[in-house]
CSV table of C-alpha atoms in Angstrom, one decimal:
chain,number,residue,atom,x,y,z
A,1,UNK,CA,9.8,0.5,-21.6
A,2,UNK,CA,12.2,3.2,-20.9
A,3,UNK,CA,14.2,0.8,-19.4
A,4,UNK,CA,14.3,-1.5,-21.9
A,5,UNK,CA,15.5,1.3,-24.3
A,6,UNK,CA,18.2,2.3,-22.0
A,7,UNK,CA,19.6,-1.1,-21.7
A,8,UNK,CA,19.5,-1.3,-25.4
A,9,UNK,CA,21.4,1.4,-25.8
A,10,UNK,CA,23.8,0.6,-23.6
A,11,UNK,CA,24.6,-2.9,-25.7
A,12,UNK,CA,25.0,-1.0,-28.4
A,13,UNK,CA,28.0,1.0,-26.6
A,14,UNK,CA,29.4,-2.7,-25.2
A,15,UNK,CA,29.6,-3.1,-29.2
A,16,UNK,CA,30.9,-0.4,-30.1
A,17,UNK,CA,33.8,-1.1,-27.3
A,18,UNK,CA,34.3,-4.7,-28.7
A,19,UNK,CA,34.7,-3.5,-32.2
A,20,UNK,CA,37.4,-1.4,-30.9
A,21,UNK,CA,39.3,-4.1,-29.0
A,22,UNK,CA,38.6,-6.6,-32.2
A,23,UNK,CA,40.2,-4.0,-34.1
A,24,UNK,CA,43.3,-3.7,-32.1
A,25,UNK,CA,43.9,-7.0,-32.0
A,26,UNK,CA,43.8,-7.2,-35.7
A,27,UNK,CA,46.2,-4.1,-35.9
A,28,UNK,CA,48.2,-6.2,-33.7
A,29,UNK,CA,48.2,-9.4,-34.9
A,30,UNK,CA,49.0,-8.3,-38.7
A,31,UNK,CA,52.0,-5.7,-37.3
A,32,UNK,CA,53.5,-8.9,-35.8
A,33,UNK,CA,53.3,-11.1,-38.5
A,34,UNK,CA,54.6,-8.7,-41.0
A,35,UNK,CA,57.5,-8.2,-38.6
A,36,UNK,CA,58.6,-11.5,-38.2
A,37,UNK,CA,59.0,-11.6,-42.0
A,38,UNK,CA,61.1,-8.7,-42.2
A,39,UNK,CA,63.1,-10.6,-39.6
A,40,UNK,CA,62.9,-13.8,-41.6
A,41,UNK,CA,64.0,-12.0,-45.0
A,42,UNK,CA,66.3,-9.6,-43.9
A,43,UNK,CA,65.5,-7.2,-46.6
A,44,UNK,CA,65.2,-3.9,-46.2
A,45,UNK,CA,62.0,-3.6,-49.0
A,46,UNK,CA,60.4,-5.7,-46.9
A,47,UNK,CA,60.3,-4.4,-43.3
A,48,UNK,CA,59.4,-0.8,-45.7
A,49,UNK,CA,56.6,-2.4,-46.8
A,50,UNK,CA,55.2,-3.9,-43.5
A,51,UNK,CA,55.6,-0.8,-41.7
A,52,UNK,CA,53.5,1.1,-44.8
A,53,UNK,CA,50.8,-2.1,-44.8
A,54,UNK,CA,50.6,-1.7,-41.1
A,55,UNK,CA,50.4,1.7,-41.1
A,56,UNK,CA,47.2,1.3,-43.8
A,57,UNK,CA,45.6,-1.0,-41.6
A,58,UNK,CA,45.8,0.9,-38.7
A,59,UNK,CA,44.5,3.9,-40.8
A,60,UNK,CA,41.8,1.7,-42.4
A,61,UNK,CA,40.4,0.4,-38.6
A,62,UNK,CA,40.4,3.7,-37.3
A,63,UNK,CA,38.3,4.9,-40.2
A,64,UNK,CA,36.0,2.0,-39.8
A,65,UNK,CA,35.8,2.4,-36.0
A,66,UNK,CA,35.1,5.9,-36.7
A,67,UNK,CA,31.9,5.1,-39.1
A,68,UNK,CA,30.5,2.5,-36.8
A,69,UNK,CA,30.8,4.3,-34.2
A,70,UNK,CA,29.0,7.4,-35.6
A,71,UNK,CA,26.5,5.4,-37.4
A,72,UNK,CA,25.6,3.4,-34.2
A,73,UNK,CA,25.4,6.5,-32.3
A,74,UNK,CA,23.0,8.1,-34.4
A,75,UNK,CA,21.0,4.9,-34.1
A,76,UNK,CA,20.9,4.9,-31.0
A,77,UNK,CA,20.0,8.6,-30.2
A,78,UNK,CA,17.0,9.0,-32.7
A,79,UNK,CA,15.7,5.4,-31.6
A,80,UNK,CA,15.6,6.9,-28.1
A,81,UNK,CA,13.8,10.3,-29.2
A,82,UNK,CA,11.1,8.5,-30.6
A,83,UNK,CA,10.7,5.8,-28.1
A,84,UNK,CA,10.9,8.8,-25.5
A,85,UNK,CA,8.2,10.5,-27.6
A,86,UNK,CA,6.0,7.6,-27.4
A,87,UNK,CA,6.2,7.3,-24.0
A,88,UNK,CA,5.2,10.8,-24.2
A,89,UNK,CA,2.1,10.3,-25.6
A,90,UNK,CA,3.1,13.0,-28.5
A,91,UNK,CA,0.5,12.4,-31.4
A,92,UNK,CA,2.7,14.1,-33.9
A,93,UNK,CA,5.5,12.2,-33.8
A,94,UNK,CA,7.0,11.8,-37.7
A,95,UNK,CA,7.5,8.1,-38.6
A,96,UNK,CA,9.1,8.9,-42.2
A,97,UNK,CA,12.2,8.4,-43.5
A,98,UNK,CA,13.4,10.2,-47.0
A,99,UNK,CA,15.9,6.9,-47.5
A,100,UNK,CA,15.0,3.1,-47.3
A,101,UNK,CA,17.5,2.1,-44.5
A,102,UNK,CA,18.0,-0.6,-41.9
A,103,UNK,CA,16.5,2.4,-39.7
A,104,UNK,CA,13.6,3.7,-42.1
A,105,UNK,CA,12.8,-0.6,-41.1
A,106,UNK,CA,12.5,0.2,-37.4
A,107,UNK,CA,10.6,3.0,-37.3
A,108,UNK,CA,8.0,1.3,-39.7
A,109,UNK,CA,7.8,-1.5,-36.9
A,110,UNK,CA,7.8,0.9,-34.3
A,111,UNK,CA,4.6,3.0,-36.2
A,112,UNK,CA,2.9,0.0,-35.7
A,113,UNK,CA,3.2,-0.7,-32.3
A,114,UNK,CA,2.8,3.2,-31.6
A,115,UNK,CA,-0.9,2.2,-33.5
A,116,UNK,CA,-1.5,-0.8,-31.1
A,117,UNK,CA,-0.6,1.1,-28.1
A,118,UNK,CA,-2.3,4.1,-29.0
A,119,UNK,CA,-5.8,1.9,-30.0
A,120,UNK,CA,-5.1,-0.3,-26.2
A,121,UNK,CA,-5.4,3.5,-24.5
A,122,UNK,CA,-8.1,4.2,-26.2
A,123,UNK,CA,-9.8,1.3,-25.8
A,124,UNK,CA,-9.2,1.2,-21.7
A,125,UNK,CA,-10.2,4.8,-21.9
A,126,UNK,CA,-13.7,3.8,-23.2
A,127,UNK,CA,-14.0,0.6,-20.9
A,128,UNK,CA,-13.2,3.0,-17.6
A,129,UNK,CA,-15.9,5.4,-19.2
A,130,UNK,CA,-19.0,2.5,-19.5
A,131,UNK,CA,-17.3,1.0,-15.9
A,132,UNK,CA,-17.9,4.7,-14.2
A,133,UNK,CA,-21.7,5.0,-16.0
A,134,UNK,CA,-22.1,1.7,-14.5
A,135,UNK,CA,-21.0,2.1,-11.0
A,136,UNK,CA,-22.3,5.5,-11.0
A,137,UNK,CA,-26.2,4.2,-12.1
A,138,UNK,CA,-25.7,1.3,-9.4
A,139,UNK,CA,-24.8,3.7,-6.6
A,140,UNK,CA,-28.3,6.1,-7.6
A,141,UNK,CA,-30.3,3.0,-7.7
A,142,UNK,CA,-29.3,1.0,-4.4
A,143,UNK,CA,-29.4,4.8,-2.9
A,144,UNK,CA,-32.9,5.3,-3.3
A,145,UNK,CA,-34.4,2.2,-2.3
A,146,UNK,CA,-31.7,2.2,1.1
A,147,UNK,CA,-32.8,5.7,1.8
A,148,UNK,CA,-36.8,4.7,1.6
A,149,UNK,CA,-35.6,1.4,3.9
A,150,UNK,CA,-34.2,3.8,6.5
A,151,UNK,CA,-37.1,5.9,6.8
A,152,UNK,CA,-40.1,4.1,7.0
A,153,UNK,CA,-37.7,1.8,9.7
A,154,UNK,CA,-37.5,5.3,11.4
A,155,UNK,CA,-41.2,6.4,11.4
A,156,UNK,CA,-42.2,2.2,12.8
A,157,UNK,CA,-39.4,3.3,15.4
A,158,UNK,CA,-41.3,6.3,16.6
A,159,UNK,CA,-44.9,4.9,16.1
A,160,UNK,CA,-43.7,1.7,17.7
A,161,UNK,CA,-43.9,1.2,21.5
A,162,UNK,CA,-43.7,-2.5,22.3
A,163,UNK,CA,-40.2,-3.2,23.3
A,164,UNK,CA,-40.3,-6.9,21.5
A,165,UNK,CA,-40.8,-5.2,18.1
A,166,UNK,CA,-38.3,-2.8,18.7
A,167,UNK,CA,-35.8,-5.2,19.1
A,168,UNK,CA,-36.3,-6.1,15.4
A,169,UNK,CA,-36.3,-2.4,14.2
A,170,UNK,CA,-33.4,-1.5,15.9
A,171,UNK,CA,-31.9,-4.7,14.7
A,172,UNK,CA,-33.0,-3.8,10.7
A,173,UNK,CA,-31.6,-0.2,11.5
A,174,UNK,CA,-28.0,-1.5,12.1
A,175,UNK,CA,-28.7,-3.8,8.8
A,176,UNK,CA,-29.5,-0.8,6.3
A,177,UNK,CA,-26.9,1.2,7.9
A,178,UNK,CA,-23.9,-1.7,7.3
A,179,UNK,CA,-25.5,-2.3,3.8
A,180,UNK,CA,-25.3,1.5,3.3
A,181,UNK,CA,-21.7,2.1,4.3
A,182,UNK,CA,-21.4,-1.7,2.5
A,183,UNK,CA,-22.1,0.0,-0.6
A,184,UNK,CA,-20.3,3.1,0.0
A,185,UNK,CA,-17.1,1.6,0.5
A,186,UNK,CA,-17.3,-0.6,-2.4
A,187,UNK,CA,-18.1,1.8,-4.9
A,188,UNK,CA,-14.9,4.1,-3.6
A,189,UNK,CA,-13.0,0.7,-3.8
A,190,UNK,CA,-13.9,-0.3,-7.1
A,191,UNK,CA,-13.5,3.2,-8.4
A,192,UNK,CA,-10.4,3.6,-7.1
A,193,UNK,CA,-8.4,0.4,-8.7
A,194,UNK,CA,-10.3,1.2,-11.6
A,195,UNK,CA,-8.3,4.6,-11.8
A,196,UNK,CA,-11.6,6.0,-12.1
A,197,UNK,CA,-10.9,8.6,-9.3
A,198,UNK,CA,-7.8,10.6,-9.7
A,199,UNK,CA,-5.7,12.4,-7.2
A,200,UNK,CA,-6.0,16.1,-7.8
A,201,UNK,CA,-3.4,17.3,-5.1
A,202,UNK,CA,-2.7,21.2,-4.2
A,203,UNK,CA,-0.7,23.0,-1.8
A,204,UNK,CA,-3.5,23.4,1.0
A,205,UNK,CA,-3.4,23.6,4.7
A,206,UNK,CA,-2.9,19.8,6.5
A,207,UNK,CA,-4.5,21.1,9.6
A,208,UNK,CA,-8.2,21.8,7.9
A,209,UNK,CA,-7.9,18.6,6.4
A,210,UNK,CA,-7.2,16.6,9.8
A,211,UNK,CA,-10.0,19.0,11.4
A,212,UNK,CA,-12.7,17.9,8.5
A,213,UNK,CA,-11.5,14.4,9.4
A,214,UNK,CA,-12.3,14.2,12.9
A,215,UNK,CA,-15.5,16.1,12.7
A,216,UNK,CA,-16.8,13.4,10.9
A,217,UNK,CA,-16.2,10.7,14.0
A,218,UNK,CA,-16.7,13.7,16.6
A,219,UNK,CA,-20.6,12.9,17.6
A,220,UNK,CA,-19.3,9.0,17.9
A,221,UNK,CA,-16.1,10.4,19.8
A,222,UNK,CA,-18.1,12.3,22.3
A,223,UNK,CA,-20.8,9.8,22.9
A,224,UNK,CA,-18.5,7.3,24.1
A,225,UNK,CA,-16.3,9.8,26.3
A,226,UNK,CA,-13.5,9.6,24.2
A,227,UNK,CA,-11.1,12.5,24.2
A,228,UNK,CA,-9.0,13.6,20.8
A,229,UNK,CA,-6.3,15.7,21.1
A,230,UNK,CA,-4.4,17.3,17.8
A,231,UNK,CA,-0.6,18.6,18.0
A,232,UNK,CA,-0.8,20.5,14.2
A,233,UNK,CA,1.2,23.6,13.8
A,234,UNK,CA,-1.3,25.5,11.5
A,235,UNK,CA,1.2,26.8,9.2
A,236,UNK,CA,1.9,23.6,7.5
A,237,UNK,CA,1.5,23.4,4.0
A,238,UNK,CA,1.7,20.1,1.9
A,239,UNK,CA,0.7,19.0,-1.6
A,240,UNK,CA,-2.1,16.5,-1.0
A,241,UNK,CA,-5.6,15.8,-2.4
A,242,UNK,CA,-7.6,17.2,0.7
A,243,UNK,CA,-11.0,15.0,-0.3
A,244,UNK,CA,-9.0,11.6,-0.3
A,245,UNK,CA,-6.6,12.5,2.7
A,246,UNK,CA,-9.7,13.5,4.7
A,247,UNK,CA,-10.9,10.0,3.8
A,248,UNK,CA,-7.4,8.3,5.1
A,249,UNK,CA,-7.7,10.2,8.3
A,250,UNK,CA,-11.4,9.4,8.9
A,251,UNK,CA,-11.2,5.5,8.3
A,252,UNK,CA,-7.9,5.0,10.8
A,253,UNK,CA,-9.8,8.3,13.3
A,254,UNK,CA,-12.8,5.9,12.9
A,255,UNK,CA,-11.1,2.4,13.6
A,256,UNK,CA,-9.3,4.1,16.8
A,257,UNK,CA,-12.9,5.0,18.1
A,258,UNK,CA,-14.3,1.7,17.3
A,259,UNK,CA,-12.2,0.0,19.4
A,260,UNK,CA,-11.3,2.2,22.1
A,261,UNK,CA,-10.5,1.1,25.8
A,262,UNK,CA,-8.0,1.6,28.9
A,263,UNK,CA,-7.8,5.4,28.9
A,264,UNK,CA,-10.8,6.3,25.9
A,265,UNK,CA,-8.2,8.9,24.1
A,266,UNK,CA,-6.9,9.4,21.0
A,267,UNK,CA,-3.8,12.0,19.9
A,268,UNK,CA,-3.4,13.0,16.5
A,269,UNK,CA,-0.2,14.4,16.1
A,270,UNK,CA,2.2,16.1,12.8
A,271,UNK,CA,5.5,16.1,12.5
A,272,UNK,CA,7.4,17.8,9.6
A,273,UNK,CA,10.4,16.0,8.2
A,274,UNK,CA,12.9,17.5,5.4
A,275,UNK,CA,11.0,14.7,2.9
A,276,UNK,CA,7.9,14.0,4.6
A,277,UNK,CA,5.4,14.9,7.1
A,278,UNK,CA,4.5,12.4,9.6
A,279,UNK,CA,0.9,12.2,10.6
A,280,UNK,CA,0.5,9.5,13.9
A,281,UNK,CA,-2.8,8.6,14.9
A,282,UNK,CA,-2.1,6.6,18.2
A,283,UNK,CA,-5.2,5.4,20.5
A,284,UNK,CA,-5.6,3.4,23.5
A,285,UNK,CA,-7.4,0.6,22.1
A,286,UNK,CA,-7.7,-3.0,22.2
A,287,UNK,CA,-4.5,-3.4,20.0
A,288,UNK,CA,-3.8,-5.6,16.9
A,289,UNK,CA,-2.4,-9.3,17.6
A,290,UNK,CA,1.8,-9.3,16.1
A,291,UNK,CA,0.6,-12.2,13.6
A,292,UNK,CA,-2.4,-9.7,12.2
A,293,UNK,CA,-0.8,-6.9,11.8
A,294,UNK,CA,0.4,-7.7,7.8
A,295,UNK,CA,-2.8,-8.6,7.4
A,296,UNK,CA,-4.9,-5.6,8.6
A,297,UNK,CA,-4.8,-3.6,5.1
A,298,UNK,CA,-6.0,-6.6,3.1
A,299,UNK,CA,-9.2,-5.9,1.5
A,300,UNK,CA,-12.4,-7.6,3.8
A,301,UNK,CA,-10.3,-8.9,6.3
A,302,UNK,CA,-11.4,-8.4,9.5
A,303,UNK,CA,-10.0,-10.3,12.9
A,304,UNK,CA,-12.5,-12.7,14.5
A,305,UNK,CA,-11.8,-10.4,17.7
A,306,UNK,CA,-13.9,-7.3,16.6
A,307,UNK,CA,-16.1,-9.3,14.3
A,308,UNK,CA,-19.1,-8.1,16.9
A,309,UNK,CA,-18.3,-4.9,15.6
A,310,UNK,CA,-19.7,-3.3,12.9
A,311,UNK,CA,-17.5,-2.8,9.9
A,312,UNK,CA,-16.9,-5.0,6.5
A,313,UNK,CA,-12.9,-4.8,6.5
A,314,UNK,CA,-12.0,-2.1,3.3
A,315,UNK,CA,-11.6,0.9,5.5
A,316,UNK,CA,-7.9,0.4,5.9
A,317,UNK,CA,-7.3,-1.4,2.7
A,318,UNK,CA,-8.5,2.4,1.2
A,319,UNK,CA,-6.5,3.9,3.7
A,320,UNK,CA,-3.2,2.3,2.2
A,321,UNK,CA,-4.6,3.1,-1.5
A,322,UNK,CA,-5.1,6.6,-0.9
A,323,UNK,CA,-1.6,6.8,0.4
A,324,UNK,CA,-0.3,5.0,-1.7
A,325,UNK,CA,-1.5,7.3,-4.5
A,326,UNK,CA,0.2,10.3,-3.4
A,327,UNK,CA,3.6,8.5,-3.4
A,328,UNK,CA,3.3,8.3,0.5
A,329,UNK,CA,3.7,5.3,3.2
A,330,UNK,CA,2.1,4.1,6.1
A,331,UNK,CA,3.1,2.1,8.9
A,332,UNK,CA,2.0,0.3,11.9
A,333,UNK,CA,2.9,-0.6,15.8
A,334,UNK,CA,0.4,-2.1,17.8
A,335,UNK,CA,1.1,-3.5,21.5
A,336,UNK,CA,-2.0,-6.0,22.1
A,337,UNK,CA,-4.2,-4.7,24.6
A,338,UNK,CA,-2.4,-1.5,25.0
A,339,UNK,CA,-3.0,0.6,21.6
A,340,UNK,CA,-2.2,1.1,17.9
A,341,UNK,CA,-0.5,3.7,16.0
A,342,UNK,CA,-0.3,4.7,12.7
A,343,UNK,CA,2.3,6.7,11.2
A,344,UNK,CA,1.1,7.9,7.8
A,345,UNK,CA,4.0,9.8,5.5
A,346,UNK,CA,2.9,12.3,2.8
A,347,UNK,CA,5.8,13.8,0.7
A,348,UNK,CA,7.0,17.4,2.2
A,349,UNK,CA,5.7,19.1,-1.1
């Protein structure tokens, strides 16, 4: 919108310029002709007069350029305060005018879209109010009867020593857990588009946040033998939300230990730019194929090549949200059966 009312503005100042040139050409035009007919009467009352009519005209345009340009300006400049009021938010913004004008018109029709706008906030304001009641109430009730799932599948598991029904506990155990992390990942998704969860960013160490981050995938990290190793000068200090970031960090920490191979290590390193910091996660897994890569942060895709693994595909499609929410980027390079790494950029704030 504040685009629009710049480029409005900037018409109005194209025609203010072509009143000008109109105006010079009249000028012009009537200083000739009235020349010509000095020339063609040869009297001296004559080419008096047309110099004192041009002169007048010239006068008269300059006084009318003058008021239109004045008048158009002061159009212009209190149709932008308002507009830039509106966008604002400001709820005492004065709509009167003391004088029925062409301008008094304006702001009447721009009172009542300020009303429309105002009712649409508060309208999506409600609706993301009843949306988070609703997502909130669905999270507490799947939790509770997911939780009770998991521990009477625990208890059979300990009372239970034939090796054929353990098969099928172990096997309903990795079925709660994905419908678990299922419903997890949803409700951050869904909450997250919704602009139900807001960034709430401070100037915090990014080394506690990367350390938070991996000691959520640590217990996965050292049952497989996988080494991490972090190059993070501790005095680094960025604007970020640390909950959210945290979040980035584990999804990509927990992809690279997913699908670890070769050399079983992963290298987490920071690099502070004038306008960013660089955070690379690089491992030495399986790789991403060149024709998946634009597809990896899709939300639920997953490649037919890890689909034995356990996952539902929104981990990096949250990864890219979250970033993206704190005005940062993220990149990719993958070498297919060699390793990935990501290169995630915050803003150096």
């Amino acid at each position: 919108m504040h685009g629009l009312v710049g480029a409005e503005i900037m018409k109005l100042k194209l025609t203010i310029s072509r009143i000008t040139k109109i105006a010079v050409v009249i000028v012009c035009i009537f200083h000739f002709l009235f020349v010509i007919m000095s020339i063609w009467a040869s009297k001296s009352y004559v080419v008096f007069g047309a110099i004192i009519l041009s002169l007048m005209t010239i006068i008269l345009m300059c006084m009318m350029y003058y008021c239109t340009k004045k008048t158009i300006k002061s159009f212009a400049e209190r149709l932008e305060y308002i507009i830039k009021e509106m966008l604002e938010g400001k709820n005492d913004i004065n709509f009167t005018e003391e004088k029925e004008t062409y301008f008094s018109s304006v702001k009447s029709d721009l009172y009542k879209l300020y009303e429309v706008l105002k009712a649409h906030k508060t309208y999506e304001f409600e609706e993301k109010q009843k949306l988070q009641e609703l997502i909130s109430d669905i999270a507490h009730q799947v939790k509770t009867p997911v939780f009770n799932l998991k521990t009477v599948n625990t208890i059979l598991l300990d009372e239970i020593k034939d090796e054929h029904y353990r098969e099928f506990l172990v096997s309903s155990m990795l079925q709660i857990e994905k419908l678990e992390f299922l419903m997890q990942a949803l409700i951050k998704t869904s909450r997250l588009e919704m602009g139900i969860i807001e960034m709430h960013p401070c100037k915090k160490p990014l080394y506690i946040t990367i350390r938070n981050a991996i000691n959520g995938i640590i217990m996965q990290a050292h049952e497989n033998n996988i080494d991490i190793e972090v190059v993070c000068d501790h005095d680094i200090h960025i604007t970020h939300d640390t909950k959210w970031t945290e979040e980035a960090l584990f999804n990509v920490l927990d992809n690279a230990v997913k699908y670890i191979s070769n050399e079983r290590k992963i290298v987490v390193t920071v690099k502070k730019w004038e306008n960013y910091i660089k955070i690379e996660v690089a491992d030495t897994g399986i790789g991403i194929k060149e024709e998946e890569i634009s597809k990896i942060f899709k939300r639920f895709y997953r490649s037919s090549e890890v689909s034995y693994k356990n996952g539902v595909g929104v981990g990096l499609y949250l990864v890219r949200k979250i970033v993206n929410m704190q005005n940062g980027i993220i990149e990719i390079n993958s070498c297919y059966g060699k390793g990935t790494k990501f290169d995630i950029f915050l803003p150096n704030i």
